PDB file of C-alpha atoms and ligand atoms in Angstrom:
ATOM      1  CA  MET A 135     115.535  96.197 124.002  1.00 46.00           C
ATOM      2  CA  GLY A 136     115.325  95.814 128.083  1.00 44.00           C
ATOM      3  CA  GLN A 137     113.854  98.959 128.422  1.00 49.00           C
ATOM      4  CA  THR A 138     110.954  98.588 126.396  1.00 47.00           C
ATOM      5  CA  ARG A 139     107.605  99.635 128.829  1.00 44.00           C
ATOM      6  CA  VAL A 140     105.256  96.775 128.142  1.00 45.00           C
ATOM      7  CA  SER A 141     102.291  98.293 129.625  1.00 47.00           C
ATOM      8  CA  PRO A 142     100.591 100.515 128.506  1.00 42.00           C
ATOM      9  CA  SER A 143     100.789  99.058 124.685  1.00 88.00           C
ATOM     10  CA  ARG A 144      99.001 101.423 122.688  1.00 97.00           C
ATOM     11  CA  VAL A 145     100.523 102.416 119.867  1.00 98.00           C
ATOM     12  CA  LEU A 146     100.864 106.145 118.415  1.00 98.00           C
ATOM     13  CA  ILE A 147     101.216 106.555 114.944  1.00 98.00           C
ATOM     14  CA  VAL A 148     101.798 109.944 113.662  1.00 98.00           C
ATOM     15  CA  GLY A 149     102.211 110.812 109.614  1.00 97.00           C
ATOM     16  CA  ASP A 150     100.395 110.991 106.228  1.00 96.00           C
ATOM     17  CA  VAL A 151      96.835 110.159 105.280  1.00 97.00           C
ATOM     18  CA  MET A 152      97.060 110.036 101.627  1.00 97.00           C
ATOM     19  CA  ASP A 153      93.879 109.736  99.020  1.00 96.00           C
ATOM     20  CA  ASP A 154      95.447 107.327  96.285  1.00 93.00           C
ATOM     21  CA  VAL A 155      94.184 107.091  92.684  1.00 92.00           C
ATOM     22  CA  VAL A 156      95.634 103.884  91.255  1.00 87.00           C
ATOM     23  CA  ALA A 157      95.530 103.739  87.608  1.00 90.00           C
ATOM     24  CA  VAL A 158      96.377 100.118  86.379  1.00 87.00           C
ATOM     25  CA  ILE A 159      97.025 100.369  82.578  1.00 90.00           C
ATOM     26  CA  SER A 160      97.788  97.193  80.222  1.00 89.00           C
ATOM     27  CA  GLN A 161      99.827  99.117  77.451  1.00 93.00           C
ATOM     28  CA  PRO A 162     102.458 101.998  77.944  1.00 92.00           C
ATOM     29  CA  LEU A 163     100.680 105.500  78.459  1.00 92.00           C
ATOM     30  CA  ARG A 164     100.426 107.390  75.643  1.00 93.00           C
ATOM     31  CA  PRO A 165     101.298 110.989  75.565  1.00 93.00           C
ATOM     32  CA  ASP A 166      98.747 113.907  74.449  1.00 96.00           C
ATOM     33  CA  THR A 167      96.091 111.113  74.170  1.00 97.00           C
ATOM     34  CA  ASP A 168      94.285 108.602  76.068  1.00 96.00           C
ATOM     35  CA  THR A 169      95.200 105.291  77.732  1.00 96.00           C
ATOM     36  CA  PRO A 170      92.526 102.777  78.808  1.00 95.00           C
ATOM     37  CA  ALA A 171      92.886 101.995  82.219  1.00 94.00           C
ATOM     38  CA  THR A 172      91.401 100.469  85.542  1.00 91.00           C
ATOM     39  CA  ILE A 173      90.864 103.119  88.398  1.00 92.00           C
ATOM     40  CA  GLN A 174      90.537 102.647  92.061  1.00 89.00           C
ATOM     41  CA  ARG A 175      89.922 105.466  94.620  1.00 92.00           C
ATOM     42  CA  THR A 176      91.344 104.447  98.080  1.00 91.00           C
ATOM     43  CA  LEU A 177      92.505 106.080 101.187  1.00 93.00           C
ATOM     44  CA  GLY A 178      96.252 105.509 101.745  1.00 94.00           C
ATOM     45  CA  GLY A 179      98.973 107.084 103.502  1.00 96.00           C
ATOM     46  CA  SER A 180     102.022 104.852 104.587  1.00 96.00           C
ATOM     47  CA  ALA A 181     101.731 105.872 108.639  1.00 98.00           C
ATOM     48  CA  ALA A 182      97.671 105.465 107.826  1.00 98.00           C
ATOM     49  CA  ASN A 183      97.939 102.104 106.617  1.00 97.00           C
ATOM     50  CA  THR A 184     100.271 100.831 109.143  1.00 98.00           C
ATOM     51  CA  ALA A 185      97.430 101.973 111.669  1.00 98.00           C
ATOM     52  CA  VAL A 186      94.913 100.304 110.203  1.00 98.00           C
ATOM     53  CA  TRP A 187      96.771  96.625 109.998  1.00 98.00           C
ATOM     54  CA  LEU A 188      97.991  97.203 113.594  1.00 97.00           C
ATOM     55  CA  ALA A 189      94.129  97.870 114.670  1.00 97.00           C
ATOM     56  CA  GLY A 190      93.325  94.564 112.613  1.00 97.00           C
ATOM     57  CA  GLU A 191      96.057  92.786 114.964  1.00 96.00           C
ATOM     58  CA  ASN A 192      93.877  93.742 118.003  1.00 95.00           C
ATOM     59  CA  ILE A 193      96.710  96.654 119.321  1.00 97.00           C
ATOM     60  CA  GLY A 194      94.929 100.116 120.413  1.00 97.00           C
ATOM     61  CA  VAL A 195      96.171 102.502 117.996  1.00 98.00           C
ATOM     62  CA  ASP A 196      96.081 106.111 118.316  1.00 98.00           C
ATOM     63  CA  PHE A 197      96.685 107.736 114.739  1.00 98.00           C
ATOM     64  CA  VAL A 198      97.494 111.744 114.394  1.00 98.00           C
ATOM     65  CA  GLY A 199      97.381 113.391 111.140  1.00 98.00           C
ATOM     66  CA  ARG A 200      96.165 116.452 109.123  1.00 98.00           C
ATOM     67  CA  VAL A 201      93.676 116.345 105.997  1.00 98.00           C
ATOM     68  CA  GLY A 202      91.711 118.949 104.159  1.00 98.00           C
ATOM     69  CA  ALA A 203      88.741 120.643 106.350  1.00 98.00           C
ATOM     70  CA  SER A 204      86.314 119.476 103.956  1.00 98.00           C
ATOM     71  CA  ASP A 205      87.417 115.573 104.488  1.00 98.00           C
ATOM     72  CA  PHE A 206      87.564 115.514 108.161  1.00 98.00           C
ATOM     73  CA  GLU A 207      84.284 113.538 108.854  1.00 98.00           C
ATOM     74  CA  ARG A 208      84.857 111.423 105.864  1.00 98.00           C
ATOM     75  CA  VAL A 209      88.599 110.355 106.777  1.00 98.00           C
ATOM     76  CA  ASN A 210      87.905 110.169 110.634  1.00 98.00           C
ATOM     77  CA  ASP A 211      84.669 107.470 109.793  1.00 98.00           C
ATOM     78  CA  GLN A 212      87.224 105.246 108.177  1.00 97.00           C
ATOM     79  CA  PHE A 213      89.486 105.218 110.916  1.00 98.00           C
ATOM     80  CA  SER A 214      87.145 104.816 113.153  1.00 98.00           C
ATOM     81  CA  GLN A 215      85.268 101.885 111.214  1.00 98.00           C
ATOM     82  CA  ALA A 216      88.841 100.211 110.974  1.00 97.00           C
ATOM     83  CA  GLY A 217      89.025 100.393 114.776  1.00 98.00           C
ATOM     84  CA  VAL A 218      91.635 103.104 114.985  1.00 98.00           C
ATOM     85  CA  VAL A 219      91.823 106.348 117.352  1.00 98.00           C
ATOM     86  CA  ALA A 220      91.944 109.225 114.948  1.00 98.00           C
ATOM     87  CA  HIS A 221      93.159 112.382 116.191  1.00 98.00           C
ATOM     88  CA  LEU A 222      93.082 114.379 112.837  1.00 98.00           C
ATOM     89  CA  SER A 223      93.354 118.253 112.562  1.00 98.00           C
ATOM     90  CA  ALA A 224      91.506 120.073 109.569  1.00 98.00           C
ATOM     91  CA  ASP A 225      93.453 122.317 107.328  1.00 98.00           C
ATOM     92  CA  PRO A 226      91.302 125.442 106.212  1.00 98.00           C
ATOM     93  CA  ALA A 227      93.604 125.971 103.232  1.00 98.00           C
ATOM     94  CA  ARG A 228      95.296 122.785 102.113  1.00 97.00           C
ATOM     95  CA  GLU A 229      93.648 119.550 100.206  1.00 98.00           C
ATOM     96  CA  THR A 230      94.067 116.090 101.872  1.00 98.00           C
ATOM     97  CA  GLY A 231      97.658 114.592 100.563  1.00 98.00           C
ATOM     98  CA  ALA A 232      96.675 112.860  96.978  1.00 97.00           C
ATOM     99  CA  LEU A 233      98.987 110.221  95.433  1.00 94.00           C
ATOM    100  CA  VAL A 234      98.435 108.949  91.876  1.00 94.00           C
ATOM    101  CA  ILE A 235      99.764 105.634  90.572  1.00 90.00           C
ATOM    102  CA  ILE A 236     100.422 104.677  87.476  1.00 91.00           C
ATOM    103  CA  ALA A 237     101.007 100.870  87.947  1.00 85.00           C
ATOM    104  CA  GLN A 238     102.191  98.843  84.595  1.00 85.00           C
ATOM    105  CA  GLY A 239     103.141  95.408  85.067  1.00 77.00           C
ATOM    106  CA  GLN A 240     105.559  95.376  87.908  1.00 71.00           C
ATOM    107  CA  THR A 241     106.512  98.899  87.533  1.00 78.00           C
ATOM    108  CA  ARG A 242     104.459 101.846  89.709  1.00 81.00           C
ATOM    109  CA  SER A 243     105.204 105.430  89.070  1.00 87.00           C
ATOM    110  CA  MET A 244     104.023 107.791  91.659  1.00 88.00           C
ATOM    111  CA  ALA A 245     102.999 111.416  91.595  1.00 93.00           C
ATOM    112  CA  THR A 246     102.588 112.717  95.053  1.00 92.00           C
ATOM    113  CA  ASP A 247     100.998 115.776  96.373  1.00 95.00           C
ATOM    114  CA  ARG A 248     101.360 115.973 100.154  1.00 94.00           C
ATOM    115  CA  GLY A 249      98.783 118.725 100.589  1.00 96.00           C
ATOM    116  CA  ALA A 250      97.680 119.156 104.185  1.00 97.00           C
ATOM    117  CA  ASN A 251     100.336 116.699 105.877  1.00 95.00           C
ATOM    118  CA  LEU A 252     102.999 119.305 104.847  1.00 93.00           C
ATOM    119  CA  ALA A 253     101.511 121.400 108.164  1.00 93.00           C
ATOM    120  CA  LEU A 254     100.855 118.560 110.397  1.00 95.00           C
ATOM    121  CA  ASP A 255     102.147 119.985 113.639  1.00 94.00           C
ATOM    122  CA  PRO A 256     103.218 117.771 116.666  1.00 95.00           C
ATOM    123  CA  ARG A 257     102.884 120.154 119.161  1.00 94.00           C
ATOM    124  CA  ASP A 258      98.830 119.929 118.816  1.00 90.00           C
ATOM    125  CA  ILE A 259      99.231 116.502 120.202  1.00 96.00           C
ATOM    126  CA  SER A 260      97.597 115.820 123.504  1.00 95.00           C
ATOM    127  CA  PRO A 261     100.168 114.723 126.411  1.00 95.00           C
ATOM    128  CA  SER A 262      97.473 111.992 127.219  1.00 95.00           C
ATOM    129  CA  VAL A 263      97.849 110.224 123.903  1.00 96.00           C
ATOM    130  CA  ILE A 264     101.146 110.418 124.146  1.00 96.00           C
ATOM    131  CA  SER A 265     101.774 108.934 127.931  1.00 94.00           C
ATOM    132  CA  GLY A 266      99.053 106.524 126.832  1.00 94.00           C
ATOM    133  CA  CYS A 267     101.449 104.767 124.249  1.00 96.00           C
ATOM    134  CA  SER A 268     104.480 102.333 124.801  1.00 96.00           C
ATOM    135  CA  TRP A 269     105.494 103.325 121.126  1.00 98.00           C
ATOM    136  CA  LEU A 270     105.677 106.110 118.688  1.00 98.00           C
ATOM    137  CA  HIS A 271     105.871 105.216 115.004  1.00 98.00           C
ATOM    138  CA  LEU A 272     106.554 107.769 111.985  1.00 98.00           C
ATOM    139  CA  THR A 273     107.600 107.390 108.680  1.00 97.00           C
ATOM    140  CA  GLY A 274     110.277 109.138 106.690  1.00 96.00           C
ATOM    141  CA  TYR A 275     107.480 111.223 104.923  1.00 94.00           C
ATOM    142  CA  SER A 276     106.992 113.414 108.171  1.00 94.00           C
ATOM    143  CA  PHE A 277     110.634 114.419 107.578  1.00 93.00           C
ATOM    144  CA  PHE A 278     110.699 115.053 104.065  1.00 91.00           C
ATOM    145  CA  HIS A 279     109.929 118.789 102.559  1.00 80.00           C
ATOM    146  CA  HIS A 280     107.516 119.198 105.765  1.00 77.00           C
ATOM    147  CA  ASP A 281     107.214 122.892 106.517  1.00 77.00           C
ATOM    148  CA  ASN A 282     109.154 122.502 109.428  1.00 84.00           C
ATOM    149  CA  PRO A 283     111.043 119.349 109.688  1.00 81.00           C
ATOM    150  CA  GLU A 284     112.821 120.461 112.981  1.00 88.00           C
ATOM    151  CA  LEU A 285     109.291 120.131 114.293  1.00 92.00           C
ATOM    152  CA  MET A 286     109.236 116.497 114.132  1.00 95.00           C
ATOM    153  CA  SER A 287     112.677 116.033 114.875  1.00 96.00           C
ATOM    154  CA  SER A 288     112.246 117.788 118.281  1.00 97.00           C
ATOM    155  CA  PHE A 289     108.900 115.864 118.869  1.00 97.00           C
ATOM    156  CA  ILE A 290     110.738 112.263 118.729  1.00 98.00           C
ATOM    157  CA  THR A 291     113.343 113.643 120.797  1.00 98.00           C
ATOM    158  CA  GLU A 292     110.536 114.437 123.526  1.00 97.00           C
ATOM    159  CA  VAL A 293     108.797 111.413 123.379  1.00 98.00           C
ATOM    160  CA  ALA A 294     112.032 109.141 123.454  1.00 98.00           C
ATOM    161  CA  ASN A 295     113.324 111.014 126.506  1.00 98.00           C
ATOM    162  CA  THR A 296     110.318 109.715 128.420  1.00 97.00           C
ATOM    163  CA  GLY A 297     111.102 106.218 127.785  1.00 96.00           C
ATOM    164  CA  ILE A 298     108.675 105.554 125.172  1.00 97.00           C
ATOM    165  CA  GLY A 299     110.120 103.538 121.992  1.00 98.00           C
ATOM    166  CA  VAL A 300     110.419 105.600 119.158  1.00 98.00           C
ATOM    167  CA  MET A 301     110.577 103.638 115.380  1.00 98.00           C
ATOM    168  CA  VAL A 302     111.104 105.208 111.753  1.00 98.00           C
ATOM    169  CA  ASP A 303     110.632 103.951 108.386  1.00 98.00           C
ATOM    170  CA  ALA A 304     112.692 105.415 105.956  1.00 98.00           C
ATOM    171  CA  SER A 305     110.098 105.364 103.211  1.00 96.00           C
ATOM    172  CA  SER A 306     111.557 106.611 100.151  1.00 94.00           C
ATOM    173  CA  SER A 307     114.926 106.422  98.954  1.00 95.00           C
ATOM    174  CA  GLY A 308     114.255 109.174  96.259  1.00 92.00           C
ATOM    175  CA  PHE A 309     112.900 111.497  98.745  1.00 92.00           C
ATOM    176  CA  LEU A 310     116.268 110.633 100.968  1.00 97.00           C
ATOM    177  CA  GLU A 311     118.094 111.507  98.186  1.00 96.00           C
ATOM    178  CA  ASP A 312     116.370 114.710  98.241  1.00 94.00           C
ATOM    179  CA  CYS A 313     116.686 115.688 101.901  1.00 94.00           C
ATOM    180  CA  GLY A 314     120.251 113.819 102.168  1.00 96.00           C
ATOM    181  CA  PRO A 315     121.040 110.791 104.141  1.00 97.00           C
ATOM    182  CA  GLU A 316     123.107 112.249 106.697  1.00 97.00           C
ATOM    183  CA  LYS A 317     120.783 115.191 107.335  1.00 96.00           C
ATOM    184  CA  PHE A 318     117.923 112.402 107.957  1.00 97.00           C
ATOM    185  CA  LEU A 319     120.068 110.247 110.075  1.00 98.00           C
ATOM    186  CA  GLU A 320     120.499 113.141 112.406  1.00 97.00           C
ATOM    187  CA  MET A 321     117.178 114.382 112.568  1.00 97.00           C
ATOM    188  CA  ILE A 322     115.764 110.475 113.618  1.00 98.00           C
ATOM    189  CA  SER A 323     118.689 109.798 116.068  1.00 98.00           C
ATOM    190  CA  PRO A 324     116.532 109.509 118.853  1.00 98.00           C
ATOM    191  CA  ALA A 325     114.786 106.422 117.271  1.00 98.00           C
ATOM    192  CA  ARG A 326     115.232 102.944 118.799  1.00 98.00           C
ATOM    193  CA  VAL A 327     114.123 100.911 115.651  1.00 98.00           C
ATOM    194  CA  VAL A 328     115.034 101.859 112.292  1.00 98.00           C
ATOM    195  CA  ARG A 329     113.027 100.250 109.145  1.00 98.00           C
ATOM    196  CA  CYS A 330     114.282 100.656 105.609  1.00 98.00           C
ATOM    197  CA  ASN A 331     114.158  98.490 102.214  1.00 97.00           C
ATOM    198  CA  GLU A 332     117.268  97.992 100.255  1.00 97.00           C
ATOM    199  CA  ASP A 333     117.200 100.806  98.031  1.00 97.00           C
ATOM    200  CA  GLU A 334     116.568 102.877 101.140  1.00 98.00           C
ATOM    201  CA  ALA A 335     119.616 101.055 102.924  1.00 98.00           C
ATOM    202  CA  ARG A 336     121.927 102.027 100.061  1.00 98.00           C
ATOM    203  CA  VAL A 337     120.862 105.758 100.205  1.00 98.00           C
ATOM    204  CA  LEU A 338     121.522 105.983 103.718  1.00 98.00           C
ATOM    205  CA  THR A 339     124.858 104.322 104.029  1.00 98.00           C
ATOM    206  CA  GLY A 340     126.445 104.299 100.763  1.00 98.00           C
ATOM    207  CA  ALA A 341     126.647 100.456 101.159  1.00 98.00           C
ATOM    208  CA  SER A 342     125.753  97.976  98.330  1.00 93.00           C
ATOM    209  CA  ASN A 343     125.397  95.400 100.229  1.00 96.00           C
ATOM    210  CA  LEU A 344     122.462  94.792 102.739  1.00 98.00           C
ATOM    211  CA  GLU A 345     124.480  93.231 105.629  1.00 98.00           C
ATOM    212  CA  ASP A 346     127.089  96.219 105.436  1.00 98.00           C
ATOM    213  CA  ALA A 347     124.552  98.775 105.191  1.00 98.00           C
ATOM    214  CA  VAL A 348     122.585  97.052 108.663  1.00 98.00           C
ATOM    215  CA  LYS A 349     125.993  97.096 110.218  1.00 98.00           C
ATOM    216  CA  ILE A 350     126.370 100.482 109.517  1.00 98.00           C
ATOM    217  CA  LEU A 351     123.355 101.771 110.540  1.00 98.00           C
ATOM    218  CA  ALA A 352     123.749  99.554 113.720  1.00 98.00           C
ATOM    219  CA  THR A 353     126.219 102.174 114.640  1.00 98.00           C
ATOM    220  CA  ARG A 354     123.751 104.661 115.223  1.00 97.00           C
ATOM    221  CA  PHE A 355     120.814 102.750 116.260  1.00 98.00           C
ATOM    222  CA  SER A 356     119.907  99.727 118.871  1.00 97.00           C
ATOM    223  CA  CYS A 357     117.608  97.987 116.411  1.00 98.00           C
ATOM    224  CA  VAL A 358     117.772  98.050 112.433  1.00 98.00           C
ATOM    225  CA  VAL A 359     115.090  95.843 110.543  1.00 98.00           C
ATOM    226  CA  ALA A 360     116.372  96.180 106.659  1.00 98.00           C
ATOM    227  CA  THR A 361     113.916  94.131 104.246  1.00 98.00           C
ATOM    228  CA  SER A 362     114.211  92.961 100.824  1.00 96.00           C
ATOM    229  CA  GLY A 363     110.888  92.046  99.366  1.00 95.00           C
ATOM    230  CA  ALA A 364     110.146  88.182  98.866  1.00 94.00           C
ATOM    231  CA  LYS A 365     114.111  87.710 100.036  1.00 96.00           C
ATOM    232  CA  GLY A 366     112.927  88.447 103.646  1.00 97.00           C
ATOM    233  CA  ALA A 367     114.645  91.066 106.291  1.00 98.00           C
ATOM    234  CA  LEU A 368     118.022  91.410 108.179  1.00 98.00           C
ATOM    235  CA  VAL A 369     117.372  92.243 111.920  1.00 98.00           C
ATOM    236  CA  TRP A 370     119.943  93.760 113.944  1.00 98.00           C
ATOM    237  CA  GLU A 371     119.279  93.567 117.855  1.00 95.00           C
ATOM    238  CA  ASP A 372     121.504  93.071 120.621  1.00 90.00           C
ATOM    239  CA  GLY A 373     124.679  93.550 118.992  1.00 94.00           C
ATOM    240  CA  ALA A 374     123.786  90.167 116.599  1.00 96.00           C
ATOM    241  CA  LEU A 375     122.473  89.856 112.935  1.00 98.00           C
ATOM    242  CA  HIS A 376     119.452  87.802 112.311  1.00 98.00           C
ATOM    243  CA  VAL A 377     117.734  86.855 109.326  1.00 98.00           C
ATOM    244  CA  VAL A 378     114.001  86.514 109.251  1.00 98.00           C
ATOM    245  CA  PRO A 379     112.846  84.843 105.772  1.00 98.00           C
ATOM    246  CA  ALA A 380     109.635  85.914 104.132  1.00 97.00           C
ATOM    247  CA  ILE A 381     106.685  83.761 103.997  1.00 97.00           C
ATOM    248  CA  ALA A 382     105.788  82.468 100.696  1.00 96.00           C
ATOM    249  CA  ALA A 383     102.850  84.046  99.078  1.00 93.00           C
ATOM    250  CA  GLU A 384     100.685  84.178  95.902  1.00 91.00           C
ATOM    251  CA  VAL A 385     101.349  87.845  94.870  1.00 87.00           C
ATOM    252  CA  VAL A 386      98.341  89.589  93.813  1.00 82.00           C
ATOM    253  CA  ASP A 387      99.451  93.106  94.511  1.00 81.00           C
ATOM    254  CA  PRO A 388     102.753  93.863  96.363  1.00 84.00           C
ATOM    255  CA  THR A 389     101.178  97.277  97.596  1.00 86.00           C
ATOM    256  CA  GLY A 390     101.219  97.698 101.410  1.00 91.00           C
ATOM    257  CA  ALA A 391     103.916  95.178 102.040  1.00 94.00           C
ATOM    258  CA  GLY A 392     106.069  97.496 104.001  1.00 97.00           C
ATOM    259  CA  ASP A 393     103.099  99.300 105.603  1.00 97.00           C
ATOM    260  CA  SER A 394     101.942  95.899 107.143  1.00 98.00           C
ATOM    261  CA  PHE A 395     105.412  94.527 107.635  1.00 98.00           C
ATOM    262  CA  ASN A 396     105.846  97.758 110.305  1.00 98.00           C
ATOM    263  CA  ALA A 397     102.233  97.092 111.770  1.00 98.00           C
ATOM    264  CA  GLY A 398     103.444  93.487 112.667  1.00 98.00           C
ATOM    265  CA  ILE A 399     106.654  94.641 114.319  1.00 98.00           C
ATOM    266  CA  LEU A 400     104.838  97.147 116.080  1.00 98.00           C
ATOM    267  CA  ALA A 401     102.289  94.494 117.331  1.00 97.00           C
ATOM    268  CA  GLY A 402     105.262  92.541 118.236  1.00 97.00           C
ATOM    269  CA  LEU A 403     107.196  95.351 120.168  1.00 97.00           C
ATOM    270  CA  ALA A 404     103.940  96.436 122.075  1.00 97.00           C
ATOM    271  CA  SER A 405     103.428  93.180 123.297  1.00 95.00           C
ATOM    272  CA  GLY A 406     106.649  93.104 124.819  1.00 95.00           C
ATOM    273  CA  ALA A 407     108.249  90.785 121.992  1.00 96.00           C
ATOM    274  CA  SER A 408     111.939  91.012 120.808  1.00 96.00           C
ATOM    275  CA  ILE A 409     112.667  92.680 117.348  1.00 97.00           C
ATOM    276  CA  VAL A 410     113.180  89.256 116.048  1.00 97.00           C
ATOM    277  CA  SER A 411     109.905  87.523 116.848  1.00 97.00           C
ATOM    278  CA  SER A 412     108.061  90.968 116.086  1.00 98.00           C
ATOM    279  CA  ALA A 413     109.814  90.769 112.829  1.00 98.00           C
ATOM    280  CA  GLN A 414     108.219  87.086 112.188  1.00 98.00           C
ATOM    281  CA  ARG A 415     105.104  88.115 112.880  1.00 98.00           C
ATOM    282  CA  ALA A 416     105.546  91.042 110.489  1.00 98.00           C
ATOM    283  CA  ALA A 417     106.616  88.602 107.707  1.00 98.00           C
ATOM    284  CA  GLU A 418     103.475  86.735 108.242  1.00 98.00           C
ATOM    285  CA  LEU A 419     101.340  90.144 108.119  1.00 97.00           C
ATOM    286  CA  SER A 420     103.215  91.298 104.975  1.00 97.00           C
ATOM    287  CA  ALA A 421     102.808  87.695 103.532  1.00 97.00           C
ATOM    288  CA  ARG A 422      99.139  88.049 103.810  1.00 96.00           C
ATOM    289  CA  CYS A 423      98.979  91.854 102.242  1.00 94.00           C
ATOM    290  CA  VAL A 424     100.860  90.661  99.285  1.00 91.00           C
ATOM    291  CA  THR A 425      98.001  88.231  98.574  1.00 91.00           C
ATOM    292  CA  LEU A 426      95.269  91.039  98.874  1.00 87.00           C
ATOM    293  CA  LEU A 427      94.545  93.836  96.237  1.00 79.00           C
ATOM    294  CA  GLY A 428      95.601  97.360  97.580  1.00 80.00           C
ATOM    295  CA  ALA A 429      97.619  98.327 100.790  1.00 84.00           C
ATOM    296  CA  ARG A 430      94.861  97.523 103.609  1.00 86.00           C
ATOM    297  CA  PRO A 431      93.342  94.549 105.354  1.00 88.00           C
TER     298      PRO A 431
HETATM  299  N1  ATP B 108     106.734  88.824  97.198  1.00 96.64           N
HETATM  300  C1  ATP B 108     106.844  88.879  98.805  1.00 96.64           C
HETATM  301  N2  ATP B 108     106.207  87.633  99.060  1.00 96.64           N
HETATM  302  C2  ATP B 108     105.988  87.083 100.519  1.00 96.64           C
HETATM  303  N3  ATP B 108     106.341  88.463 101.317  1.00 96.64           N
HETATM  304  C3  ATP B 108     106.856  89.412 100.718  1.00 96.64           C
HETATM  305  C4  ATP B 108     106.908  89.694  99.228  1.00 96.64           C
HETATM  306  N4  ATP B 108     107.345  91.123  99.460  1.00 96.64           N
HETATM  307  C5  ATP B 108     107.587  91.638 100.390  1.00 96.64           C
HETATM  308  N5  ATP B 108     107.239  90.699 101.403  1.00 96.64           N
HETATM  309  C6  ATP B 108     107.262  90.907 102.585  1.00 96.64           C
HETATM  310  O1  ATP B 108     107.222  92.145 103.092  1.00 96.64           O
HETATM  311  C7  ATP B 108     108.479  92.576 104.095  1.00 96.64           C
HETATM  312  C8  ATP B 108     108.852  94.060 103.335  1.00 96.64           C
HETATM  313  O2  ATP B 108     108.978  94.040 101.862  1.00 96.64           O
HETATM  314  P1  ATP B 108     109.754  95.230 101.449  1.00 96.64           P
HETATM  315  O3  ATP B 108     111.026  94.973 101.550  1.00 96.64           O
HETATM  316  O4  ATP B 108     109.437  95.104  99.915  1.00 96.64           O
HETATM  317  O5  ATP B 108     109.344  96.732 101.671  1.00 96.64           O
HETATM  318  P2  ATP B 108     108.855  98.255 101.107  1.00 96.64           P
HETATM  319  O6  ATP B 108     109.912  98.083 100.208  1.00 96.64           O
HETATM  320  O7  ATP B 108     108.942  99.139 102.652  1.00 96.64           O
HETATM  321  O8  ATP B 108     107.548  97.979 100.941  1.00 96.64           O
HETATM  322  P3  ATP B 108     106.764  98.946 100.156  1.00 96.64           P
HETATM  323  O9  ATP B 108     107.058  99.230  98.774  1.00 96.64           O
HETATM  324  O10 ATP B 108     105.091  98.747 100.357  1.00 96.64           O
HETATM  325  O11 ATP B 108     107.284 100.747 100.996  1.00 96.64           O
HETATM  326  C9  ATP B 108     109.398  91.550 103.518  1.00 96.64           C
HETATM  327  O12 ATP B 108     110.356  91.786 104.204  1.00 96.64           O
HETATM  328  C10 ATP B 108     108.672  90.430 103.640  1.00 96.64           C
HETATM  329  O13 ATP B 108     108.589  89.832 104.884  1.00 96.64           O
HETATM  330 MG1   MG B 109     108.979 101.077 102.281  1.00 96.64          MG
END
């Protein structure tokens, strides 16, 4: 990580904003009739959640995203209340992305409509926002099913060429399968740090063992952070494998574990820490997240 710029220490996050509707049911969903549920509506999106967690760590955060025009003020206000400097574009035709989550026990099924996120154009990002940051973070969602995925790939190439560190979260084993792992790895090749969970590591590499998967990914990226829930994380840095244990927590709701973990990593990196100590900070943040209801602090 010798080439990491320590100052300025702002982080730029580019990615999805979603309106989440979480329906918690206590019995299986009954087709063609009603099933009682407790329903919660929140603002989400993996990248947006990470931005909010990161602002909570007192790191300056710029967030770039796209929402339906009629939601612009509402979403902008929520980011500013959370301490995130949002640079939103308003889509005149598409609605804000939305996600319906049906949660029963440990099972969560998601129906995802990425809406305006699909037309997010990184060419609209002001050069001064980019040059003010030491790290750029994106999620895999920005590369999946985008109107023009090559735009994101060119964007991260340009940013990485200026010396800014780029981190990408693989985000979704299902969408990785749809996209094709090799195509995805090619698109994110300028990234310095890749983060994935166990399922994503398997899809990306074909390896069934997490350690093997990390070593395969390490042939293409300087740093790899592969997490496996309460079992913790494996981190590849400077040619060596490190184990970063999870921190024991009373789990209330696991939603947002990965997003808060990414915020912890970015908070460490933006402060000039190594990936390993950033991952320890991330484990602390995500242990706090799982004790809370919802994906945000
Ligand atoms: N039950 C838990 N107890 C304590 N820490 C946890 C728990 N679950 C997750 N974590 C922490 O969060 C990190 C990331 O978790 P996980 O591997 O589930 O990521 P993910 O699959 O990307 O999450 P998400 O489903 O939110 O995208 C773990 O490495 C660990 O530090
Ligand atoms: Mg994840």
